[in-house]
PDB file of C-alpha atoms in Angstrom:
ATOM      1  CA  MET A   1     -42.851   4.827  40.339  1.00 70.00           C
ATOM      2  CA  PHE A   2     -44.813   1.052  40.241  1.00 85.00           C
ATOM      3  CA  ASP A   3     -44.374   0.690  43.745  1.00 82.00           C
ATOM      4  CA  GLN A   4     -47.801  -1.576  43.980  1.00 84.00           C
ATOM      5  CA  ILE A   5     -46.862  -3.656  41.346  1.00 88.00           C
ATOM      6  CA  VAL A   6     -44.735  -6.581  43.265  1.00 90.00           C
ATOM      7  CA  GLY A   7     -41.197  -7.471  41.850  1.00 91.00           C
ATOM      8  CA  HIS A   8     -39.913  -6.736  38.821  1.00 92.00           C
ATOM      9  CA  GLN A   9     -37.406  -3.776  39.913  1.00 92.00           C
ATOM     10  CA  GLN A  10     -34.980  -4.196  36.691  1.00 94.00           C
ATOM     11  CA  ASN A  11     -38.162  -4.099  34.666  1.00 93.00           C
ATOM     12  CA  LYS A  12     -39.003  -0.763  36.222  1.00 92.00           C
ATOM     13  CA  GLU A  13     -35.977   0.847  36.215  1.00 92.00           C
ATOM     14  CA  PHE A  14     -35.774   0.466  32.588  1.00 92.00           C
ATOM     15  CA  LEU A  15     -39.154   1.854  32.129  1.00 92.00           C
ATOM     16  CA  GLU A  16     -38.609   4.960  34.601  1.00 90.00           C
ATOM     17  CA  ARG A  17     -35.302   5.373  32.087  1.00 89.00           C
ATOM     18  CA  PHE A  18     -37.351   5.036  29.354  1.00 89.00           C
ATOM     19  CA  LEU A  19     -40.619   7.987  30.188  1.00 85.00           C
ATOM     20  CA  ASN A  20     -37.478  10.194  30.140  1.00 81.00           C
ATOM     21  CA  ARG A  21     -35.318   9.174  26.656  1.00 80.00           C
ATOM     22  CA  GLU A  22     -36.369  11.775  23.971  1.00 75.00           C
ATOM     23  CA  GLU A  23     -36.440   9.174  20.966  1.00 78.00           C
ATOM     24  CA  ARG A  24     -37.838   5.823  22.125  1.00 80.00           C
ATOM     25  CA  PRO A  25     -39.258   2.407  19.424  1.00 87.00           C
ATOM     26  CA  HIS A  26     -42.818   2.570  19.040  1.00 92.00           C
ATOM     27  CA  ALA A  27     -43.631  -0.307  20.386  1.00 95.00           C
ATOM     28  CA  LEU A  28     -42.766  -2.819  23.437  1.00 96.00           C
ATOM     29  CA  LEU A  29     -43.196  -6.658  23.931  1.00 97.00           C
ATOM     30  CA  PHE A  30     -43.731  -7.494  27.939  1.00 97.00           C
ATOM     31  CA  TYR A  31     -43.064 -11.349  27.844  1.00 96.00           C
ATOM     32  CA  GLY A  32     -43.378 -14.149  30.874  1.00 95.00           C
ATOM     33  CA  PRO A  33     -45.647 -16.954  32.327  1.00 92.00           C
ATOM     34  CA  GLU A  34     -49.061 -15.586  33.138  1.00 91.00           C
ATOM     35  CA  GLY A  35     -50.250 -13.881  36.423  1.00 91.00           C
ATOM     36  CA  ILE A  36     -46.988 -12.772  36.813  1.00 93.00           C
ATOM     37  CA  GLY A  37     -47.959  -8.185  36.611  1.00 92.00           C
ATOM     38  CA  LYS A  38     -46.856  -7.971  33.318  1.00 94.00           C
ATOM     39  CA  CYS A  39     -50.170  -6.001  31.985  1.00 94.00           C
ATOM     40  CA  MET A  40     -50.191  -4.286  35.774  1.00 93.00           C
ATOM     41  CA  LEU A  41     -47.190  -3.086  35.258  1.00 94.00           C
ATOM     42  CA  ALA A  42     -48.234  -2.539  31.316  1.00 95.00           C
ATOM     43  CA  LYS A  43     -50.950  -0.280  32.341  1.00 94.00           C
ATOM     44  CA  GLU A  44     -49.467   1.571  35.420  1.00 93.00           C
ATOM     45  CA  PHE A  45     -46.554   2.821  32.880  1.00 94.00           C
ATOM     46  CA  ALA A  46     -49.716   3.640  30.299  1.00 94.00           C
ATOM     47  CA  ARG A  47     -50.637   5.850  32.931  1.00 93.00           C
ATOM     48  CA  ALA A  48     -46.901   7.438  33.357  1.00 93.00           C
ATOM     49  CA  PHE A  49     -46.779   7.924  29.423  1.00 93.00           C
ATOM     50  CA  LEU A  50     -49.769   9.663  29.073  1.00 94.00           C
ATOM     51  CA  CYS A  51     -49.396  12.087  32.192  1.00 93.00           C
ATOM     52  CA  LEU A  52     -49.602  15.647  31.993  1.00 92.00           C
ATOM     53  CA  GLY A  53     -48.030  16.275  35.186  1.00 86.00           C
ATOM     54  CA  SER A  54     -43.803  17.893  34.924  1.00 81.00           C
ATOM     55  CA  PRO A  55     -40.607  16.269  34.032  1.00 74.00           C
ATOM     56  CA  GLN A  56     -39.063  17.241  36.248  1.00 75.00           C
ATOM     57  CA  GLU A  57     -41.725  15.626  39.028  1.00 78.00           C
ATOM     58  CA  ALA A  58     -42.583  11.880  39.737  1.00 82.00           C
ATOM     59  CA  ARG A  59     -44.607  10.564  36.966  1.00 83.00           C
ATOM     60  CA  PRO A  60     -48.273  10.147  36.779  1.00 90.00           C
ATOM     61  CA  CYS A  61     -48.737  13.338  38.901  1.00 89.00           C
ATOM     62  CA  SER A  62     -52.179  11.910  39.981  1.00 88.00           C
ATOM     63  CA  ARG A  63     -53.426  15.435  39.395  1.00 90.00           C
ATOM     64  CA  CYS A  64     -53.402  16.639  35.987  1.00 93.00           C
ATOM     65  CA  GLU A  65     -56.612  15.683  33.635  1.00 94.00           C
ATOM     66  CA  SER A  66     -54.676  12.604  32.163  1.00 95.00           C
ATOM     67  CA  CYS A  67     -54.403  10.996  35.474  1.00 93.00           C
ATOM     68  CA  ARG A  68     -57.675  12.243  36.520  1.00 93.00           C
ATOM     69  CA  LEU A  69     -59.398  10.152  33.029  1.00 94.00           C
ATOM     70  CA  LEU A  70     -57.012   7.167  33.591  1.00 94.00           C
ATOM     71  CA  ASN A  71     -57.140   5.740  37.228  1.00 90.00           C
ATOM     72  CA  PHE A  72     -56.789   2.409  37.780  1.00 88.00           C
ATOM     73  CA  GLU A  73     -58.279   3.038  41.509  1.00 84.00           C
ATOM     74  CA  THR A  74     -61.122   4.514  41.003  1.00 84.00           C
ATOM     75  CA  GLY A  75     -62.265   2.732  37.530  1.00 85.00           C
ATOM     76  CA  ASN A  76     -62.369   5.857  34.843  1.00 87.00           C
ATOM     77  CA  PHE A  77     -60.990   5.021  31.406  1.00 88.00           C
ATOM     78  CA  ALA A  78     -62.019   7.852  29.970  1.00 91.00           C
ATOM     79  CA  HIS A  79     -58.673   9.193  28.654  1.00 96.00           C
ATOM     80  CA  PRO A  80     -59.236  10.036  24.721  1.00 95.00           C
ATOM     81  CA  ASP A  81     -55.311   8.949  24.042  1.00 96.00           C
ATOM     82  CA  TYR A  82     -56.085   5.166  26.031  1.00 96.00           C
ATOM     83  CA  LEU A  83     -56.643   2.347  23.865  1.00 95.00           C
ATOM     84  CA  TYR A  84     -56.998  -1.390  25.678  1.00 95.00           C
ATOM     85  CA  PHE A  85     -57.863  -4.437  23.301  1.00 94.00           C
ATOM     86  CA  ASP A  86     -58.412  -8.203  25.232  1.00 92.00           C
ATOM     87  CA  PRO A  87     -58.917 -11.367  24.139  1.00 91.00           C
ATOM     88  CA  THR A  88     -62.323 -11.680  23.223  1.00 81.00           C
ATOM     89  CA  THR A  89     -64.682 -15.074  21.776  1.00 66.00           C
ATOM     90  CA  ASP A  90     -64.679 -14.813  18.631  1.00 57.00           C
ATOM     91  CA  GLU A  91     -67.887 -15.628  15.746  1.00 54.00           C
ATOM     92  CA  GLU A  92     -65.948 -18.218  14.424  1.00 52.00           C
ATOM     93  CA  GLN A  93     -64.673 -19.576  17.565  1.00 47.00           C
ATOM     94  CA  GLU A  94     -68.028 -19.328  19.471  1.00 48.00           C
ATOM     95  CA  LYS A  95     -68.753 -23.475  19.285  1.00 49.00           C
ATOM     96  CA  LYS A  96     -64.865 -23.810  20.930  1.00 53.00           C
ATOM     97  CA  LYS A  97     -65.651 -21.183  23.508  1.00 62.00           C
ATOM     98  CA  THR A  98     -62.092 -19.770  22.570  1.00 75.00           C
ATOM     99  CA  LYS A  99     -60.768 -16.372  23.469  1.00 85.00           C
ATOM    100  CA  ILE A 100     -58.915 -14.428  21.080  1.00 91.00           C
ATOM    101  CA  ILE A 101     -57.528 -11.231  19.857  1.00 93.00           C
ATOM    102  CA  SER A 102     -60.127 -11.152  16.755  1.00 91.00           C
ATOM    103  CA  VAL A 103     -59.436  -9.433  13.315  1.00 93.00           C
ATOM    104  CA  ASN A 104     -61.976  -7.323  13.646  1.00 93.00           C
ATOM    105  CA  GLN A 105     -60.220  -5.690  16.732  1.00 93.00           C
ATOM    106  CA  ILE A 106     -56.871  -5.087  14.862  1.00 95.00           C
ATOM    107  CA  ARG A 107     -59.144  -3.592  12.291  1.00 94.00           C
ATOM    108  CA  SER A 108     -60.962  -1.273  14.796  1.00 94.00           C
ATOM    109  CA  LEU A 109     -57.575  -0.436  15.732  1.00 95.00           C
ATOM    110  CA  ILE A 110     -56.441   0.584  12.344  1.00 95.00           C
ATOM    111  CA  LYS A 111     -59.735   2.970  11.963  1.00 94.00           C
ATOM    112  CA  GLN A 112     -58.743   4.734  14.953  1.00 94.00           C
ATOM    113  CA  SER A 113     -54.965   5.035  13.898  1.00 93.00           C
ATOM    114  CA  ALA A 114     -55.948   7.571  11.580  1.00 92.00           C
ATOM    115  CA  PHE A 115     -56.423   9.715  14.835  1.00 94.00           C
ATOM    116  CA  GLY A 116     -53.788  11.431  16.758  1.00 93.00           C
ATOM    117  CA  PRO A 117     -53.183  12.400  19.929  1.00 95.00           C
ATOM    118  CA  THR A 118     -56.179  14.786  21.718  1.00 94.00           C
ATOM    119  CA  LEU A 119     -54.939  15.063  25.149  1.00 95.00           C
ATOM    120  CA  SER A 120     -51.482  14.241  25.774  1.00 94.00           C
ATOM    121  CA  GLU A 121     -48.819  13.803  23.830  1.00 92.00           C
ATOM    122  CA  HIS A 122     -49.471  10.660  21.861  1.00 94.00           C
ATOM    123  CA  LYS A 123     -51.691   7.506  22.580  1.00 95.00           C
ATOM    124  CA  ILE A 124     -51.140   4.136  23.818  1.00 96.00           C
ATOM    125  CA  CYS A 125     -52.197   1.168  22.985  1.00 96.00           C
ATOM    126  CA  ILE A 126     -51.754  -1.788  25.337  1.00 97.00           C
ATOM    127  CA  ILE A 127     -53.090  -5.671  23.347  1.00 96.00           C
ATOM    128  CA  ASN A 128     -53.014  -8.099  26.101  1.00 96.00           C
ATOM    129  CA  GLU A 129     -52.748 -12.082  25.826  1.00 95.00           C
ATOM    130  CA  ALA A 130     -50.772 -10.763  21.921  1.00 95.00           C
ATOM    131  CA  ASP A 131     -50.198 -14.468  21.780  1.00 95.00           C
ATOM    132  CA  THR A 132     -53.692 -15.634  21.042  1.00 94.00           C
ATOM    133  CA  MET A 133     -54.122 -13.414  17.757  1.00 94.00           C
ATOM    134  CA  ASN A 134     -55.020 -15.505  14.766  1.00 91.00           C
ATOM    135  CA  MET A 135     -53.066 -15.268  11.945  1.00 93.00           C
ATOM    136  CA  GLU A 136     -55.078 -12.921  10.371  1.00 94.00           C
ATOM    137  CA  ALA A 137     -55.479 -10.375  12.557  1.00 94.00           C
ATOM    138  CA  ALA A 138     -51.216 -10.589  13.305  1.00 95.00           C
ATOM    139  CA  ASN A 139     -50.930  -9.556  10.205  1.00 95.00           C
ATOM    140  CA  SER A 140     -52.814  -7.276  10.826  1.00 95.00           C
ATOM    141  CA  LEU A 141     -50.883  -5.511  13.822  1.00 96.00           C
ATOM    142  CA  LEU A 142     -47.788  -6.247  11.573  1.00 95.00           C
ATOM    143  CA  LYS A 143     -48.838  -4.063   8.957  1.00 92.00           C
ATOM    144  CA  LEU A 144     -49.550  -1.190  11.777  1.00 93.00           C
ATOM    145  CA  LEU A 145     -46.206  -1.992  13.354  1.00 94.00           C
ATOM    146  CA  GLU A 146     -44.239  -1.566  10.129  1.00 93.00           C
ATOM    147  CA  GLU A 147     -45.569   2.434   9.993  1.00 92.00           C
ATOM    148  CA  PRO A 148     -46.715   2.715  12.814  1.00 91.00           C
ATOM    149  CA  PRO A 149     -48.916   5.982  12.946  1.00 93.00           C
ATOM    150  CA  ASP A 150     -46.758   9.470  14.368  1.00 92.00           C
ATOM    151  CA  LYS A 151     -47.210   9.507  18.542  1.00 93.00           C
ATOM    152  CA  TRP A 152     -48.923   6.706  18.546  1.00 95.00           C
ATOM    153  CA  PHE A 153     -47.231   3.244  21.059  1.00 95.00           C
ATOM    154  CA  PHE A 154     -48.252   0.625  21.531  1.00 97.00           C
ATOM    155  CA  ILE A 155     -47.120  -2.298  24.261  1.00 97.00           C
ATOM    156  CA  LEU A 156     -47.957  -5.985  23.222  1.00 97.00           C
ATOM    157  CA  VAL A 157     -48.585  -8.830  26.454  1.00 97.00           C
ATOM    158  CA  ALA A 158     -47.821 -11.734  26.124  1.00 96.00           C
ATOM    159  CA  SER A 159     -46.779 -15.673  27.692  1.00 94.00           C
ATOM    160  CA  SER A 160     -45.866 -17.379  24.962  1.00 92.00           C
ATOM    161  CA  VAL A 161     -43.282 -15.494  22.617  1.00 93.00           C
ATOM    162  CA  SER A 162     -43.219 -18.896  20.441  1.00 93.00           C
ATOM    163  CA  ARG A 163     -46.561 -17.825  19.340  1.00 94.00           C
ATOM    164  CA  LEU A 164     -45.854 -14.670  18.109  1.00 95.00           C
ATOM    165  CA  LEU A 165     -44.549 -13.948  14.130  1.00 94.00           C
ATOM    166  CA  PRO A 166     -40.824 -13.395  13.866  1.00 95.00           C
ATOM    167  CA  THR A 167     -42.415 -10.347  12.142  1.00 95.00           C
ATOM    168  CA  ILE A 168     -43.870  -9.336  14.650  1.00 96.00           C
ATOM    169  CA  LEU A 169     -40.971  -9.536  16.938  1.00 96.00           C
ATOM    170  CA  SER A 170     -38.160  -7.995  14.913  1.00 95.00           C
ATOM    171  CA  ARG A 171     -40.235  -4.693  15.236  1.00 94.00           C
ATOM    172  CA  VAL A 172     -40.830  -4.661  19.159  1.00 95.00           C
ATOM    173  CA  ILE A 173     -38.141  -4.222  21.915  1.00 94.00           C
ATOM    174  CA  GLN A 174     -39.332  -7.079  24.342  1.00 96.00           C
ATOM    175  CA  VAL A 175     -39.242  -7.047  27.671  1.00 95.00           C
ATOM    176  CA  ARG A 176     -38.858 -10.127  29.605  1.00 96.00           C
ATOM    177  CA  PHE A 177     -40.161 -10.919  33.015  1.00 95.00           C
ATOM    178  CA  THR A 178     -39.562 -13.801  35.178  1.00 94.00           C
ATOM    179  CA  PRO A 179     -41.426 -14.925  38.037  1.00 93.00           C
ATOM    180  CA  LEU A 180     -41.682 -13.470  41.667  1.00 93.00           C
ATOM    181  CA  SER A 181     -39.814 -14.918  43.940  1.00 92.00           C
ATOM    182  CA  VAL A 182     -41.522 -17.144  46.518  1.00 91.00           C
ATOM    183  CA  GLN A 183     -41.213 -14.169  49.687  1.00 92.00           C
ATOM    184  CA  GLU A 184     -42.595 -11.719  47.119  1.00 93.00           C
ATOM    185  CA  THR A 185     -45.630 -13.710  46.621  1.00 93.00           C
ATOM    186  CA  LYS A 186     -46.000 -14.973  49.980  1.00 92.00           C
ATOM    187  CA  ASN A 187     -45.783 -11.388  51.472  1.00 93.00           C
ATOM    188  CA  ALA A 188     -47.769  -9.935  48.429  1.00 92.00           C
ATOM    189  CA  LEU A 189     -50.907 -12.266  49.662  1.00 93.00           C
ATOM    190  CA  LEU A 190     -49.696 -11.757  53.495  1.00 94.00           C
ATOM    191  CA  SER A 191     -50.442  -7.885  52.611  1.00 92.00           C
ATOM    192  CA  LYS A 192     -54.336  -9.017  51.543  1.00 91.00           C
ATOM    193  CA  ASP A 193     -55.480 -10.783  54.859  1.00 91.00           C
ATOM    194  CA  ILE A 194     -54.441 -14.080  54.049  1.00 91.00           C
ATOM    195  CA  PRO A 195     -53.325 -16.327  56.869  1.00 89.00           C
ATOM    196  CA  GLU A 196     -49.719 -16.990  57.052  1.00 87.00           C
ATOM    197  CA  ALA A 197     -49.925 -20.738  56.806  1.00 82.00           C
ATOM    198  CA  GLU A 198     -52.127 -20.529  53.377  1.00 86.00           C
ATOM    199  CA  ALA A 199     -49.931 -17.652  51.737  1.00 90.00           C
ATOM    200  CA  ASP A 200     -47.047 -19.366  52.442  1.00 88.00           C
ATOM    201  CA  LEU A 201     -48.595 -23.219  50.514  1.00 84.00           C
ATOM    202  CA  LEU A 202     -50.064 -20.613  47.776  1.00 89.00           C
ATOM    203  CA  ALA A 203     -47.283 -18.629  46.902  1.00 90.00           C
ATOM    204  CA  HIS A 204     -44.948 -21.911  47.086  1.00 87.00           C
ATOM    205  CA  LEU A 205     -47.684 -23.653  44.463  1.00 84.00           C
ATOM    206  CA  SER A 206     -48.479 -20.652  42.224  1.00 85.00           C
ATOM    207  CA  ASP A 207     -44.377 -20.957  40.565  1.00 83.00           C
ATOM    208  CA  GLY A 208     -43.769 -17.332  41.452  1.00 87.00           C
ATOM    209  CA  SER A 209     -47.603 -16.129  39.238  1.00 91.00           C
ATOM    210  CA  LEU A 210     -49.753 -14.146  42.056  1.00 92.00           C
ATOM    211  CA  GLY A 211     -52.705 -14.448  39.952  1.00 91.00           C
ATOM    212  CA  GLN A 212     -52.198 -17.705  39.899  1.00 89.00           C
ATOM    213  CA  ALA A 213     -52.307 -18.063  43.852  1.00 91.00           C
ATOM    214  CA  LEU A 214     -54.881 -15.385  43.863  1.00 92.00           C
ATOM    215  CA  ARG A 215     -56.912 -17.930  41.679  1.00 90.00           C
ATOM    216  CA  PHE A 216     -56.070 -21.226  43.699  1.00 87.00           C
ATOM    217  CA  ARG A 217     -57.536 -18.912  46.952  1.00 89.00           C
ATOM    218  CA  GLU A 218     -60.989 -18.521  44.949  1.00 88.00           C
ATOM    219  CA  GLU A 219     -61.000 -21.997  44.384  1.00 83.00           C
ATOM    220  CA  ARG A 220     -60.524 -23.505  47.297  1.00 84.00           C
ATOM    221  CA  ILE A 221     -57.605 -24.987  46.939  1.00 84.00           C
ATOM    222  CA  MET A 222     -56.727 -25.649  50.456  1.00 85.00           C
ATOM    223  CA  ASP A 223     -59.904 -27.677  51.010  1.00 86.00           C
ATOM    224  CA  PHE A 224     -58.514 -29.765  48.087  1.00 87.00           C
ATOM    225  CA  ARG A 225     -54.562 -30.106  49.598  1.00 89.00           C
ATOM    226  CA  ASN A 226     -56.225 -31.041  52.785  1.00 89.00           C
ATOM    227  CA  ALA A 227     -58.549 -34.184  50.856  1.00 87.00           C
ATOM    228  CA  ALA A 228     -55.601 -35.064  49.691  1.00 90.00           C
ATOM    229  CA  LEU A 229     -53.947 -35.129  52.609  1.00 92.00           C
ATOM    230  CA  ARG A 230     -55.980 -37.335  54.227  1.00 89.00           C
ATOM    231  CA  PHE A 231     -55.901 -39.833  50.672  1.00 88.00           C
ATOM    232  CA  VAL A 232     -52.386 -39.937  51.514  1.00 90.00           C
ATOM    233  CA  ALA A 233     -52.531 -40.162  54.878  1.00 90.00           C
ATOM    234  CA  GLU A 234     -54.364 -43.966  53.891  1.00 85.00           C
ATOM    235  CA  PHE A 235     -50.687 -45.553  52.140  1.00 83.00           C
ATOM    236  CA  PRO A 236     -50.666 -48.263  51.439  1.00 82.00           C
ATOM    237  CA  MET A 237     -53.213 -49.146  49.228  1.00 80.00           C
ATOM    238  CA  GLN A 238     -54.567 -51.724  46.470  1.00 78.00           C
ATOM    239  CA  ALA A 239     -57.117 -49.965  44.970  1.00 78.00           C
ATOM    240  CA  PRO A 240     -56.484 -46.036  45.685  1.00 78.00           C
ATOM    241  CA  MET A 241     -59.393 -44.885  43.262  1.00 74.00           C
ATOM    242  CA  THR A 242     -62.198 -47.035  44.382  1.00 75.00           C
ATOM    243  CA  TYR A 243     -60.723 -45.554  47.708  1.00 72.00           C
ATOM    244  CA  LEU A 244     -61.211 -42.465  46.149  1.00 72.00           C
ATOM    245  CA  LEU A 245     -65.110 -43.266  45.352  1.00 71.00           C
ATOM    246  CA  ASN A 246     -66.065 -44.385  48.685  1.00 70.00           C
ATOM    247  CA  GLU A 247     -65.158 -41.253  50.269  1.00 64.00           C
ATOM    248  CA  GLU A 248     -67.802 -38.863  50.411  1.00 61.00           C
ATOM    249  CA  TYR A 249     -65.733 -36.028  50.774  1.00 54.00           C
ATOM    250  CA  PHE A 250     -64.266 -36.842  47.771  1.00 57.00           C
ATOM    251  CA  ALA A 251     -67.779 -36.586  45.758  1.00 57.00           C
ATOM    252  CA  ASP A 252     -68.557 -33.328  47.186  1.00 56.00           C
ATOM    253  CA  PHE A 253     -65.401 -32.107  46.006  1.00 52.00           C
ATOM    254  CA  ILE A 254     -65.620 -33.296  42.294  1.00 52.00           C
ATOM    255  CA  PRO A 255     -69.664 -33.127  41.158  1.00 49.00           C
ATOM    256  CA  SER A 256     -70.777 -33.665  38.222  1.00 50.00           C
ATOM    257  CA  SER A 257     -70.393 -30.189  37.616  1.00 51.00           C
ATOM    258  CA  GLY A 258     -67.407 -28.638  36.360  1.00 52.00           C
ATOM    259  CA  GLY A 259     -65.684 -31.927  37.989  1.00 57.00           C
ATOM    260  CA  ASN A 260     -62.365 -32.147  35.459  1.00 71.00           C
ATOM    261  CA  GLU A 261     -60.835 -29.027  36.899  1.00 75.00           C
ATOM    262  CA  GLN A 262     -61.656 -29.800  40.597  1.00 78.00           C
ATOM    263  CA  LEU A 263     -60.353 -33.194  39.946  1.00 80.00           C
ATOM    264  CA  GLN A 264     -57.023 -31.778  38.276  1.00 83.00           C
ATOM    265  CA  HIS A 265     -56.643 -29.467  41.855  1.00 84.00           C
ATOM    266  CA  PHE A 266     -56.983 -32.452  44.000  1.00 86.00           C
ATOM    267  CA  VAL A 267     -54.419 -34.388  41.696  1.00 88.00           C
ATOM    268  CA  ALA A 268     -52.399 -31.658  41.800  1.00 87.00           C
ATOM    269  CA  MET A 269     -52.590 -31.238  45.210  1.00 90.00           C
ATOM    270  CA  THR A 270     -51.893 -35.115  45.443  1.00 92.00           C
ATOM    271  CA  VAL A 271     -48.237 -34.710  43.843  1.00 93.00           C
ATOM    272  CA  SER A 272     -47.501 -31.986  46.064  1.00 91.00           C
ATOM    273  CA  LEU A 273     -47.531 -33.636  48.628  1.00 94.00           C
ATOM    274  CA  LEU A 274     -46.024 -36.652  47.574  1.00 94.00           C
ATOM    275  CA  ARG A 275     -42.826 -34.612  46.272  1.00 94.00           C
ATOM    276  CA  ASP A 276     -42.604 -33.018  50.062  1.00 94.00           C
ATOM    277  CA  LEU A 277     -42.783 -36.566  51.460  1.00 95.00           C
ATOM    278  CA  LEU A 278     -40.048 -37.517  49.212  1.00 96.00           C
ATOM    279  CA  PHE A 279     -37.666 -34.472  50.682  1.00 96.00           C
ATOM    280  CA  VAL A 280     -38.876 -35.443  54.158  1.00 95.00           C
ATOM    281  CA  LYS A 281     -37.657 -38.736  53.642  1.00 94.00           C
ATOM    282  CA  SER A 282     -34.619 -37.598  52.035  1.00 95.00           C
ATOM    283  CA  GLY A 283     -33.816 -35.013  55.907  1.00 94.00           C
ATOM    284  CA  LEU A 284     -34.639 -32.031  53.914  1.00 94.00           C
ATOM    285  CA  PRO A 285     -38.075 -30.545  55.300  1.00 91.00           C
ATOM    286  CA  ASP A 286     -36.822 -26.814  54.388  1.00 88.00           C
ATOM    287  CA  GLN A 287     -37.500 -27.908  50.821  1.00 88.00           C
ATOM    288  CA  VAL A 288     -41.562 -28.736  51.969  1.00 88.00           C
ATOM    289  CA  PHE A 289     -43.880 -26.803  50.111  1.00 86.00           C
ATOM    290  CA  ASN A 290     -46.403 -27.873  52.644  1.00 88.00           C
ATOM    291  CA  THR A 291     -45.261 -26.220  55.539  1.00 83.00           C
ATOM    292  CA  ASP A 292     -48.476 -26.229  57.790  1.00 85.00           C
ATOM    293  CA  ALA A 293     -48.734 -30.374  57.565  1.00 90.00           C
ATOM    294  CA  LEU A 294     -44.616 -31.039  58.127  1.00 91.00           C
ATOM    295  CA  PRO A 295     -45.912 -33.178  61.319  1.00 93.00           C
ATOM    296  CA  GLN A 296     -48.581 -35.231  59.587  1.00 92.00           C
ATOM    297  CA  LEU A 297     -45.847 -35.893  56.734  1.00 93.00           C
ATOM    298  CA  ARG A 298     -43.364 -36.996  58.623  1.00 93.00           C
ATOM    299  CA  LYS A 299     -45.700 -39.412  60.731  1.00 90.00           C
TER     300      LYS A 299
END
C-alpha cells in the first residue's frame, strides 16, 4: 500500500494499521520539511480511507465507485466525501501576495460540516499547509476540531508545528515525517529519466526533499552550478564581485526580472562548491556533493 510514495515506511505502516482500527481519533497532523511527500501520502490515504472495497482486500481497490470518483492519476476529484484546501491569496493579503488558509475557507468548511457522508462511510478533509492559517482561521478550525461532526475525519499537513495553535495540536494525533535519504531521492529522480550525475547532485542539494529537487531542476540549477564552478576556479581574486559583473554568463543568469531568486541559486551553488573544496582538501572526497565535478575540484 502507498508504494507510489517514496520513503516514509514507518508512517505507511502506521496508516495501514490505522485503516483497520474500529475506533480512530478524528484528526491527524502530518508534519515535517517541505516537499518530502506528506501531502501526497495524505491524499493516497484519503483514497484508501474512502474506498468501498472489501476490508479483506488491499485498499484502495481501484475498482469501486469511490476509487473511480477520487483518482489522482486521472485527475478525477468528483468524490462528494472528499474535501481539500490549499492556501490562497487572501483579499486582505493581496498587496503582500501572501498565500494563507483564510478564515473564509474555514467558514466554507464549517458550512459543509453540517452534511454527513453520501457515498463512503466517512467524509475526509485535507488542509494542506495548515500552518499558514491566520489567527481567525485557526480559531474557527479549533471550534470544529473541538466538536467534530459525526463521520468526519481531518488531516492537517504542515511544515512548522510551532506556527499552529497549541490548542489545535492538543486535538490531533501528530505524525512526524523526516527527510528522504540521499539514495531514496536519487532513485526517485532516476525513475523520472533524469541523468545520473544530475540526479546525484540534486539529491544531495535538496536535503531530502524530492519536491525541492524537482524545483531545482525546473529552475536550471545545473546551469547555476556550472557558472559557480567557473567562478570558483578563478580564485583567489581581489575583487570577486567586479569579476562577476564583467562576465557575460552572469548577466545571462541574473536578468533584471526575477534576479534576486536566481542570485540566491548562484550563491547557494557557490557555497556548495566551497563546502566540497573543504572536504577534498581534508582528504574526504566521499563527502562531496558535486561528485561529477570532483576532478575539477581536486585541480
